[in-house]
Amino acid sequence: MSSTTARALPSGSWVTDKIFLGLPFAEYLKSLATPGNFVSGLIMAIGIPLIVYRFVYGLGAATNLSQTNPWGIWIGFDMLAGVALAAGGYTVATAVYIFGLKEYHPIVRPAILTGFLGYLFAVLGLCADLGRPWNLPVPIFISWGGPSVMFEIAWCVVLYLTVLGLEFLPPVFEWLGWKKALVLATKATIGLTVVGVMLSTLHQSSLGGLFLMAPTKLHPLWYSPFIPAYFFISSIAAGLSMVIVESGLSHRAFQSRIDHHVNLDKLVVGLARGASIVLFAYFFLKVQGVADSGRWSLLTTGYGYWFLVEVLGFILLPSLVFAYAARRAKVTLIRWTAAWTVLGIIVNRLNVSVIALNWNSPDRYVPSWMEVMVSLTLVTLGISAFRWIVNRMPVLNEHELSGIRES
């Protein structure tokens, strides 16, 4: 649906006003006939039956996973990369509500929405990867596995997804016109932000902690006792970069929905400064990891060259470019660098969970076309959900109900 259809129209029924953007149903359907919607519909028309196929015939029929390679792109891309890129929600919320950087308030709602959808579809990707996802409530609610890192991650992700949903309630209530509920939801903002930061710190680092149990399977250049810190610190850079990318695309795609009084370029420059510092700290820690393990000689191997591409090309380079572009307020360069950083985070998570895992095994994993298609479908569903919500709810603009604002 194009954002140009979100214009002011005479009031009709609740469904017409809130769901069909004030358009008669027939005209609303016509407005959906855009090239973007056609491509999205085609991807979903192929991908959704494949998801059904996977649950009917099992993982063996739909994937190239095996006993040697039990994790594929549904874990590396959908779950690990998805959770990292969704970190913009807690990063921006913390900056605004805890550190008092109120100038970033206009990008809190889209950041939280991106985070919520990112976690939601990461969980859906995880369900596709699990053999029996309908048994998930058993280890979470009935048979607790306290010593298990995966148990802690599962609980944190469930709780944080709930927190993100609660944090996004103000624009929902504002959309529905429920003022009393909006007041209650806004009063809970700071408390939810604090809880969200704690949960994010725990599960972002614990996702890396999972690989501490595989010292013989993960390539020595990627294995390190610092890997929980790698995952947590890189998630901050991923979140900041994703917010830069998302804000640029949103302000281009939803012109009628944005608040034109907000100086987005100034905010982007500020985010780039933060991303530059975080990426440099991440780079330093990666070098420290190699020094600590004494694996310098491995840098001249094939895996070593790929490791250098990741560390120098996707960490150090964007750190320096962010600093250069922020100093000279080159916003376009910042946005391209943020997109490059997002790609780098995806590469890192795939390196750790797929490419460098079982690196010395002759049985190498290559994803099936169905795995790729399912991941592409989940991304398309996430983008479509984001567009549907932004076209209806006050996400990109300042609050429409005067006198009520998150403090």
Tab-separated table of C-alpha atoms in Angstrom:
chain	number	residue	atom	x	y	z
A	1	MET	CA	0.000	0.000	0.000
A	2	SER	CA	1.434	3.309	-0.998
A	3	SER	CA	1.689	5.914	1.699
A	4	THR	CA	0.116	8.409	-0.684
A	5	THR	CA	-3.245	6.787	0.027
A	6	ALA	CA	-2.972	7.851	3.655
A	7	ARG	CA	-4.609	11.192	3.013
A	8	ALA	CA	-7.334	12.836	4.996
A	9	LEU	CA	-10.774	11.655	3.922
A	10	PRO	CA	-14.320	12.091	5.229
A	11	SER	CA	-15.062	9.877	8.211
A	12	GLY	CA	-16.864	6.594	7.576
A	13	SER	CA	-17.202	3.428	9.616
A	14	TRP	CA	-14.503	2.398	12.096
A	15	VAL	CA	-13.217	-0.250	9.708
A	16	THR	CA	-13.137	2.200	6.798
A	17	ASP	CA	-11.292	4.835	8.803
A	18	LYS	CA	-8.878	2.630	10.737
A	19	ILE	CA	-8.270	-0.304	8.406
A	20	PHE	CA	-8.967	0.904	4.861
A	21	LEU	CA	-7.378	4.341	5.395
A	22	GLY	CA	-10.703	6.094	4.831
A	23	LEU	CA	-11.143	4.572	1.371
A	24	PRO	CA	-14.155	2.595	0.128
A	25	PHE	CA	-13.280	-1.098	0.057
A	26	ALA	CA	-13.149	-1.298	-3.761
A	27	GLU	CA	-10.870	1.745	-3.966
A	28	TYR	CA	-8.716	0.354	-1.177
A	29	LEU	CA	-8.229	-2.877	-3.118
A	30	LYS	CA	-7.243	-0.877	-6.207
A	31	SER	CA	-4.679	1.022	-4.142
A	32	LEU	CA	-2.979	-2.305	-3.329
A	33	ALA	CA	-2.154	-2.888	-6.995
A	34	THR	CA	1.424	-1.613	-6.884
A	35	PRO	CA	4.654	-3.235	-8.157
A	36	GLY	CA	5.966	-3.549	-4.600
A	37	ASN	CA	2.838	-5.340	-3.422
A	38	PHE	CA	2.953	-7.623	-6.467
A	39	VAL	CA	6.528	-8.708	-5.664
A	40	SER	CA	5.672	-9.156	-1.976
A	41	GLY	CA	2.567	-11.172	-2.851
A	42	LEU	CA	4.549	-13.394	-5.211
A	43	ILE	CA	7.179	-14.127	-2.551
A	44	MET	CA	4.511	-14.943	0.033
A	45	ALA	CA	2.538	-17.056	-2.458
A	46	ILE	CA	5.628	-19.258	-2.832
A	47	GLY	CA	7.006	-19.035	0.710
A	48	ILE	CA	3.915	-19.627	2.842
A	49	PRO	CA	3.093	-22.998	1.190
A	50	LEU	CA	6.766	-23.936	1.743
A	51	ILE	CA	6.389	-23.198	5.459
A	52	VAL	CA	3.327	-25.449	5.504
A	53	TYR	CA	5.314	-28.074	3.567
A	54	ARG	CA	8.099	-27.953	6.166
A	55	PHE	CA	5.661	-28.613	9.038
A	56	VAL	CA	3.838	-31.379	7.161
A	57	TYR	CA	6.876	-33.293	5.843
A	58	GLY	CA	9.524	-32.269	8.411
A	59	LEU	CA	12.951	-30.665	8.416
A	60	GLY	CA	14.563	-33.448	6.395
A	61	ALA	CA	12.312	-32.835	3.403
A	62	ALA	CA	12.607	-29.039	3.415
A	63	THR	CA	16.204	-28.399	4.492
A	64	ASN	CA	19.772	-29.597	3.996
A	65	LEU	CA	20.282	-29.873	7.755
A	66	SER	CA	21.840	-33.038	9.153
A	67	GLN	CA	23.172	-34.509	12.386
A	68	THR	CA	26.555	-32.964	11.518
A	69	ASN	CA	25.058	-29.581	10.590
A	70	PRO	CA	21.937	-29.130	12.738
A	71	TRP	CA	21.931	-25.323	12.393
A	72	GLY	CA	21.408	-23.515	9.108
A	73	ILE	CA	20.303	-20.102	7.924
A	74	TRP	CA	17.068	-20.229	9.937
A	75	ILE	CA	19.288	-19.974	13.034
A	76	GLY	CA	22.173	-17.925	11.600
A	77	PHE	CA	20.122	-15.425	9.592
A	78	ASP	CA	16.557	-15.460	10.929
A	79	MET	CA	17.381	-15.858	14.639
A	80	LEU	CA	20.914	-14.624	15.373
A	81	ALA	CA	21.078	-11.835	12.793
A	82	GLY	CA	17.396	-10.958	13.267
A	83	VAL	CA	17.778	-10.518	17.026
A	84	ALA	CA	20.953	-8.432	16.614
A	85	LEU	CA	19.393	-6.127	14.007
A	86	ALA	CA	16.318	-5.694	16.206
A	87	ALA	CA	18.482	-4.190	18.961
A	88	GLY	CA	17.647	-0.647	17.864
A	89	GLY	CA	14.579	-0.777	20.107
A	90	TYR	CA	16.426	-1.039	23.404
A	91	THR	CA	19.361	1.081	22.179
A	92	VAL	CA	17.296	4.140	21.242
A	93	ALA	CA	14.814	3.714	24.122
A	94	THR	CA	17.724	3.628	26.573
A	95	ALA	CA	19.257	6.763	25.048
A	96	VAL	CA	15.963	8.670	25.293
A	97	TYR	CA	14.302	7.468	28.499
A	98	ILE	CA	17.313	6.577	30.678
A	99	PHE	CA	20.105	8.857	29.429
A	100	GLY	CA	17.710	11.735	28.719
A	101	LEU	CA	18.672	12.326	25.075
A	102	LYS	CA	15.229	13.720	24.293
A	103	GLU	CA	16.189	14.960	20.822
A	104	TYR	CA	16.084	11.319	19.671
A	105	HIS	CA	12.474	10.901	20.818
A	106	PRO	CA	11.048	11.117	17.240
A	107	ILE	CA	12.826	7.876	16.276
A	108	VAL	CA	11.872	5.876	19.375
A	109	ARG	CA	8.572	4.527	18.062
A	110	PRO	CA	9.870	3.272	14.689
A	111	ALA	CA	12.889	1.777	16.488
A	112	ILE	CA	10.661	-0.080	18.955
A	113	LEU	CA	8.343	-1.243	16.156
A	114	THR	CA	11.338	-2.495	14.152
A	115	GLY	CA	12.615	-4.280	17.248
A	116	PHE	CA	9.237	-5.856	18.008
A	117	LEU	CA	8.746	-7.138	14.458
A	118	GLY	CA	12.376	-8.260	14.272
A	119	TYR	CA	12.014	-10.394	17.400
A	120	LEU	CA	8.579	-11.663	16.362
A	121	PHE	CA	9.776	-12.949	12.996
A	122	ALA	CA	13.023	-14.241	14.502
A	123	VAL	CA	10.885	-16.395	16.798
A	124	LEU	CA	8.817	-17.546	13.815
A	125	GLY	CA	12.056	-18.496	12.037
A	126	LEU	CA	13.135	-20.395	15.151
A	127	CYS	CA	9.821	-22.263	15.193
A	128	ALA	CA	10.443	-23.353	11.588
A	129	ASP	CA	13.876	-24.664	12.625
A	130	LEU	CA	12.708	-26.582	15.692
A	131	GLY	CA	11.694	-30.178	15.168
A	132	ARG	CA	8.600	-29.900	17.367
A	133	PRO	CA	7.945	-26.205	18.065
A	134	TRP	CA	4.575	-27.003	19.601
A	135	ASN	CA	6.531	-28.397	22.567
A	136	LEU	CA	8.098	-24.981	23.302
A	137	PRO	CA	5.818	-24.295	26.312
A	138	VAL	CA	7.148	-27.440	28.049
A	139	PRO	CA	10.757	-26.289	28.693
A	140	ILE	CA	9.656	-22.683	29.248
A	141	PHE	CA	6.747	-23.175	31.640
A	142	ILE	CA	6.752	-26.786	32.880
A	143	SER	CA	10.144	-28.525	32.837
A	144	TRP	CA	12.639	-25.782	33.618
A	145	GLY	CA	16.255	-26.206	32.606
A	146	GLY	CA	17.891	-23.672	34.886
A	147	PRO	CA	21.557	-24.523	34.093
A	148	SER	CA	20.932	-24.354	30.331
A	149	VAL	CA	22.047	-21.262	28.412
A	150	MET	CA	19.353	-21.953	25.828
A	151	PHE	CA	16.708	-21.964	28.579
A	152	GLU	CA	17.855	-18.499	29.694
A	153	ILE	CA	17.803	-17.242	26.108
A	154	ALA	CA	14.316	-18.636	25.519
A	155	TRP	CA	12.939	-16.973	28.622
A	156	CYS	CA	14.660	-13.647	27.883
A	157	VAL	CA	13.422	-13.597	24.277
A	158	VAL	CA	9.860	-14.421	25.343
A	159	LEU	CA	9.915	-11.756	28.054
A	160	TYR	CA	11.602	-9.126	25.867
A	161	LEU	CA	9.172	-9.728	23.009
A	162	THR	CA	6.400	-9.126	25.549
A	163	VAL	CA	8.131	-5.963	26.801
A	164	LEU	CA	8.528	-4.648	23.237
A	165	GLY	CA	4.833	-5.304	22.641
A	166	LEU	CA	3.951	-3.337	25.785
A	167	GLU	CA	6.353	-0.520	24.819
A	168	PHE	CA	4.554	-0.184	21.496
A	169	LEU	CA	1.112	0.097	23.093
A	170	PRO	CA	1.059	3.961	23.224
A	171	PRO	CA	0.791	4.384	19.426
A	172	VAL	CA	-1.762	1.545	19.336
A	173	PHE	CA	-3.933	3.219	21.980
A	174	GLU	CA	-3.423	6.573	20.291
A	175	TRP	CA	-4.601	5.043	17.007
A	176	LEU	CA	-7.656	3.599	18.731
A	177	GLY	CA	-8.323	6.851	20.603
A	178	TRP	CA	-8.187	5.165	24.023
A	179	LYS	CA	-6.906	8.096	26.113
A	180	LYS	CA	-7.035	6.471	29.561
A	181	ALA	CA	-5.174	3.384	28.327
A	182	LEU	CA	-2.675	5.674	26.615
A	183	VAL	CA	-2.003	7.495	29.892
A	184	LEU	CA	-1.376	4.203	31.704
A	185	ALA	CA	0.857	2.891	28.910
A	186	THR	CA	2.982	6.046	28.819
A	187	LYS	CA	3.438	5.965	32.606
A	188	ALA	CA	4.936	2.486	32.273
A	189	THR	CA	7.470	3.546	29.642
A	190	ILE	CA	10.530	4.051	31.864
A	191	GLY	CA	9.922	0.870	33.841
A	192	LEU	CA	9.540	-1.148	30.650
A	193	THR	CA	12.697	0.409	29.222
A	194	VAL	CA	14.733	-0.616	32.279
A	195	VAL	CA	13.396	-4.175	32.107
A	196	GLY	CA	14.050	-4.246	28.370
A	197	VAL	CA	17.684	-3.212	28.816
A	198	MET	CA	18.269	-5.945	31.385
A	199	LEU	CA	16.662	-8.639	29.236
A	200	SER	CA	18.494	-7.485	26.100
A	201	THR	CA	21.857	-7.497	27.853
A	202	LEU	CA	21.222	-11.035	29.053
A	203	HIS	CA	20.028	-12.712	25.879
A	204	GLN	CA	22.188	-10.797	23.362
A	205	SER	CA	25.304	-11.951	25.217
A	206	SER	CA	23.906	-15.412	25.939
A	207	LEU	CA	23.334	-16.027	22.237
A	208	GLY	CA	27.111	-15.732	21.886
A	209	GLY	CA	27.552	-17.783	25.044
A	210	LEU	CA	25.928	-20.730	23.275
A	211	PHE	CA	29.087	-21.124	21.195
A	212	LEU	CA	31.302	-21.378	24.293
A	213	MET	CA	30.076	-24.957	24.420
A	214	ALA	CA	31.542	-25.718	20.984
A	215	PRO	CA	35.295	-25.007	21.279
A	216	THR	CA	36.174	-27.944	19.015
A	217	LYS	CA	33.539	-27.170	16.370
A	218	LEU	CA	33.875	-23.399	15.938
A	219	HIS	CA	36.965	-22.208	14.045
A	220	PRO	CA	39.607	-20.866	16.508
A	221	LEU	CA	39.543	-17.392	14.926
A	222	TRP	CA	35.832	-17.028	15.741
A	223	TYR	CA	35.904	-18.968	19.003
A	224	SER	CA	36.851	-16.840	21.980
A	225	PRO	CA	35.925	-16.542	25.654
A	226	PHE	CA	34.920	-12.981	24.691
A	227	ILE	CA	32.214	-14.168	22.292
A	228	PRO	CA	29.303	-13.185	24.624
A	229	ALA	CA	30.768	-9.654	24.709
A	230	TYR	CA	31.188	-9.751	20.905
A	231	PHE	CA	27.505	-10.524	20.455
A	232	PHE	CA	26.333	-7.864	22.922
A	233	ILE	CA	28.578	-5.036	21.674
A	234	SER	CA	27.953	-5.808	18.013
A	235	SER	CA	24.190	-5.818	18.674
A	236	ILE	CA	24.450	-2.164	19.762
A	237	ALA	CA	26.212	-1.257	16.510
A	238	ALA	CA	23.657	-3.347	14.599
A	239	GLY	CA	20.761	-1.614	16.316
A	240	LEU	CA	22.124	1.894	15.668
A	241	SER	CA	22.870	1.061	12.023
A	242	MET	CA	19.469	-0.521	11.514
A	243	VAL	CA	17.764	2.586	12.923
A	244	ILE	CA	19.745	4.752	10.479
A	245	VAL	CA	18.748	2.524	7.546
A	246	GLU	CA	15.123	2.205	8.636
A	247	SER	CA	14.686	5.939	9.291
A	248	GLY	CA	16.102	6.820	5.872
A	249	LEU	CA	13.843	4.374	4.041
A	250	SER	CA	10.790	5.291	6.121
A	251	HIS	CA	11.176	9.020	5.535
A	252	ARG	CA	11.414	8.324	1.811
A	253	ALA	CA	8.491	5.868	1.652
A	254	PHE	CA	6.079	7.515	4.112
A	255	GLN	CA	6.357	11.201	3.282
A	256	SER	CA	2.751	11.895	4.287
A	257	ARG	CA	3.294	10.276	7.701
A	258	ILE	CA	6.497	11.903	8.899
A	259	ASP	CA	6.894	14.936	11.124
A	260	HIS	CA	8.542	17.492	8.844
A	261	HIS	CA	9.665	19.563	11.854
A	262	VAL	CA	12.152	16.869	12.887
A	263	ASN	CA	15.728	17.371	11.695
A	264	LEU	CA	16.395	13.739	10.864
A	265	ASP	CA	19.831	14.426	9.380
A	266	LYS	CA	21.036	15.804	12.725
A	267	LEU	CA	19.783	12.674	14.496
A	268	VAL	CA	21.460	10.429	11.916
A	269	VAL	CA	24.784	12.192	12.462
A	270	GLY	CA	24.456	11.622	16.211
A	271	LEU	CA	23.668	7.935	15.715
A	272	ALA	CA	26.692	7.620	13.406
A	273	ARG	CA	28.976	9.019	16.128
A	274	GLY	CA	27.697	6.399	18.542
A	275	ALA	CA	28.013	3.601	15.982
A	276	SER	CA	31.588	4.629	15.184
A	277	ILE	CA	32.646	4.421	18.834
A	278	VAL	CA	30.899	1.104	19.422
A	279	LEU	CA	32.342	-0.453	16.254
A	280	PHE	CA	35.865	0.628	17.186
A	281	ALA	CA	35.473	-0.895	20.648
A	282	TYR	CA	34.191	-4.067	18.959
A	283	PHE	CA	37.200	-4.088	16.604
A	284	PHE	CA	39.624	-3.662	19.488
A	285	LEU	CA	37.988	-6.530	21.375
A	286	LYS	CA	38.191	-8.795	18.293
A	287	VAL	CA	41.929	-8.087	18.009
A	288	GLN	CA	42.258	-8.741	21.735
A	289	GLY	CA	40.528	-12.098	21.186
A	290	VAL	CA	43.069	-13.162	18.562
A	291	ALA	CA	45.944	-11.990	20.748
A	292	ASP	CA	44.529	-13.856	23.725
A	293	SER	CA	44.283	-17.112	21.773
A	294	GLY	CA	47.680	-16.659	20.083
A	295	ARG	CA	46.204	-17.759	16.742
A	296	TRP	CA	47.987	-15.181	14.583
A	297	SER	CA	49.339	-17.879	12.246
A	298	LEU	CA	45.782	-18.830	11.228
A	299	LEU	CA	45.321	-15.399	9.637
A	300	THR	CA	47.301	-16.561	6.595
A	301	THR	CA	44.905	-19.471	5.903
A	302	GLY	CA	41.732	-19.371	3.818
A	303	TYR	CA	39.543	-18.950	6.892
A	304	GLY	CA	42.007	-16.316	8.135
A	305	TYR	CA	41.558	-14.223	4.998
A	306	TRP	CA	37.782	-14.424	5.411
A	307	PHE	CA	38.172	-13.465	9.098
A	308	LEU	CA	40.201	-10.409	8.053
A	309	VAL	CA	37.499	-9.435	5.556
A	310	GLU	CA	34.977	-9.479	8.376
A	311	VAL	CA	37.112	-7.640	10.941
A	312	LEU	CA	38.730	-5.068	8.650
A	313	GLY	CA	36.006	-4.694	6.037
A	314	PHE	CA	32.848	-4.919	8.132
A	315	ILE	CA	34.037	-3.555	11.512
A	316	LEU	CA	37.082	-1.268	11.253
A	317	LEU	CA	36.184	0.262	7.872
A	318	PRO	CA	32.613	1.320	8.793
A	319	SER	CA	33.888	2.585	12.153
A	320	LEU	CA	36.309	4.943	10.398
A	321	VAL	CA	33.820	5.939	7.696
A	322	PHE	CA	31.131	6.660	10.302
A	323	ALA	CA	33.583	8.940	12.133
A	324	TYR	CA	34.619	10.723	8.911
A	325	ALA	CA	31.036	11.165	7.681
A	326	ALA	CA	29.689	12.288	11.061
A	327	ARG	CA	32.436	14.891	11.417
A	328	ARG	CA	31.546	16.343	7.995
A	329	ALA	CA	27.775	15.723	8.281
A	330	LYS	CA	27.720	13.579	5.127
A	331	VAL	CA	24.346	11.947	5.763
A	332	THR	CA	24.161	9.951	2.531
A	333	LEU	CA	27.545	8.384	3.262
A	334	ILE	CA	26.373	7.590	6.789
A	335	ARG	CA	23.300	5.778	5.465
A	336	TRP	CA	25.337	3.677	3.021
A	337	THR	CA	27.810	2.873	5.793
A	338	ALA	CA	24.951	1.835	8.066
A	339	ALA	CA	23.667	-0.528	5.362
A	340	TRP	CA	27.198	-1.944	5.022
A	341	THR	CA	27.359	-2.453	8.791
A	342	VAL	CA	24.004	-4.261	8.756
A	343	LEU	CA	25.416	-6.566	6.083
A	344	GLY	CA	28.523	-7.069	8.226
A	345	ILE	CA	26.468	-8.152	11.239
A	346	ILE	CA	24.617	-10.684	9.067
A	347	VAL	CA	27.973	-11.974	7.762
A	348	ASN	CA	29.292	-12.295	11.327
A	349	ARG	CA	26.296	-14.253	12.593
A	350	LEU	CA	26.417	-16.578	9.567
A	351	ASN	CA	30.174	-17.010	10.058
A	352	VAL	CA	29.747	-18.028	13.686
A	353	SER	CA	26.721	-20.284	13.260
A	354	VAL	CA	27.226	-21.768	9.778
A	355	ILE	CA	30.446	-21.007	7.869
A	356	ALA	CA	33.022	-21.359	10.672
A	357	LEU	CA	31.017	-23.994	12.566
A	358	ASN	CA	32.100	-27.561	11.789
A	359	TRP	CA	34.835	-25.946	9.682
A	360	ASN	CA	36.976	-29.099	9.772
A	361	SER	CA	34.168	-31.468	8.787
A	362	PRO	CA	33.997	-32.806	5.196
A	363	ASP	CA	30.183	-32.649	5.402
A	364	ARG	CA	29.563	-28.992	4.612
A	365	TYR	CA	26.144	-27.346	4.832
A	366	VAL	CA	24.611	-25.472	1.914
A	367	PRO	CA	21.041	-24.200	2.424
A	368	SER	CA	18.312	-25.624	0.218
A	369	TRP	CA	16.305	-23.300	-2.006
A	370	MET	CA	13.329	-23.854	0.305
A	371	GLU	CA	15.297	-22.617	3.328
A	372	VAL	CA	16.299	-19.482	1.425
A	373	MET	CA	12.731	-18.934	0.250
A	374	VAL	CA	11.285	-19.312	3.759
A	375	SER	CA	13.786	-16.769	5.140
A	376	LEU	CA	12.956	-14.368	2.306
A	377	THR	CA	9.253	-14.844	3.045
A	378	LEU	CA	9.722	-14.021	6.738
A	379	VAL	CA	11.615	-10.832	5.829
A	380	THR	CA	8.857	-9.884	3.379
A	381	LEU	CA	6.181	-10.521	6.000
A	382	GLY	CA	8.089	-8.330	8.470
A	383	ILE	CA	8.403	-5.452	5.997
A	384	SER	CA	4.734	-5.768	5.019
A	385	ALA	CA	3.686	-5.698	8.675
A	386	PHE	CA	5.824	-2.590	9.251
A	387	ARG	CA	4.204	-0.821	6.270
A	388	TRP	CA	0.692	-1.810	7.378
A	389	ILE	CA	1.230	-0.440	10.879
A	390	VAL	CA	3.040	2.764	9.852
A	391	ASN	CA	0.311	3.571	7.312
A	392	ARG	CA	-2.265	3.527	10.102
A	393	MET	CA	-0.719	4.300	13.473
A	394	PRO	CA	1.206	7.382	14.677
A	395	VAL	CA	4.681	5.841	14.457
A	396	LEU	CA	6.701	8.343	12.426
A	397	ASN	CA	4.947	11.503	13.571
A	398	GLU	CA	4.625	13.224	16.920
A	399	HIS	CA	1.711	12.343	19.135
A	400	GLU	CA	-1.712	13.383	17.996
A	401	LEU	CA	-3.277	13.350	21.452
A	402	SER	CA	-2.056	16.559	23.065
A	403	GLY	CA	-0.848	16.591	26.625
A	404	ILE	CA	0.197	12.933	26.693
A	405	ARG	CA	3.827	12.131	26.095
A	406	GLU	CA	6.294	9.551	27.254
A	407	SER	CA	8.535	11.139	29.861
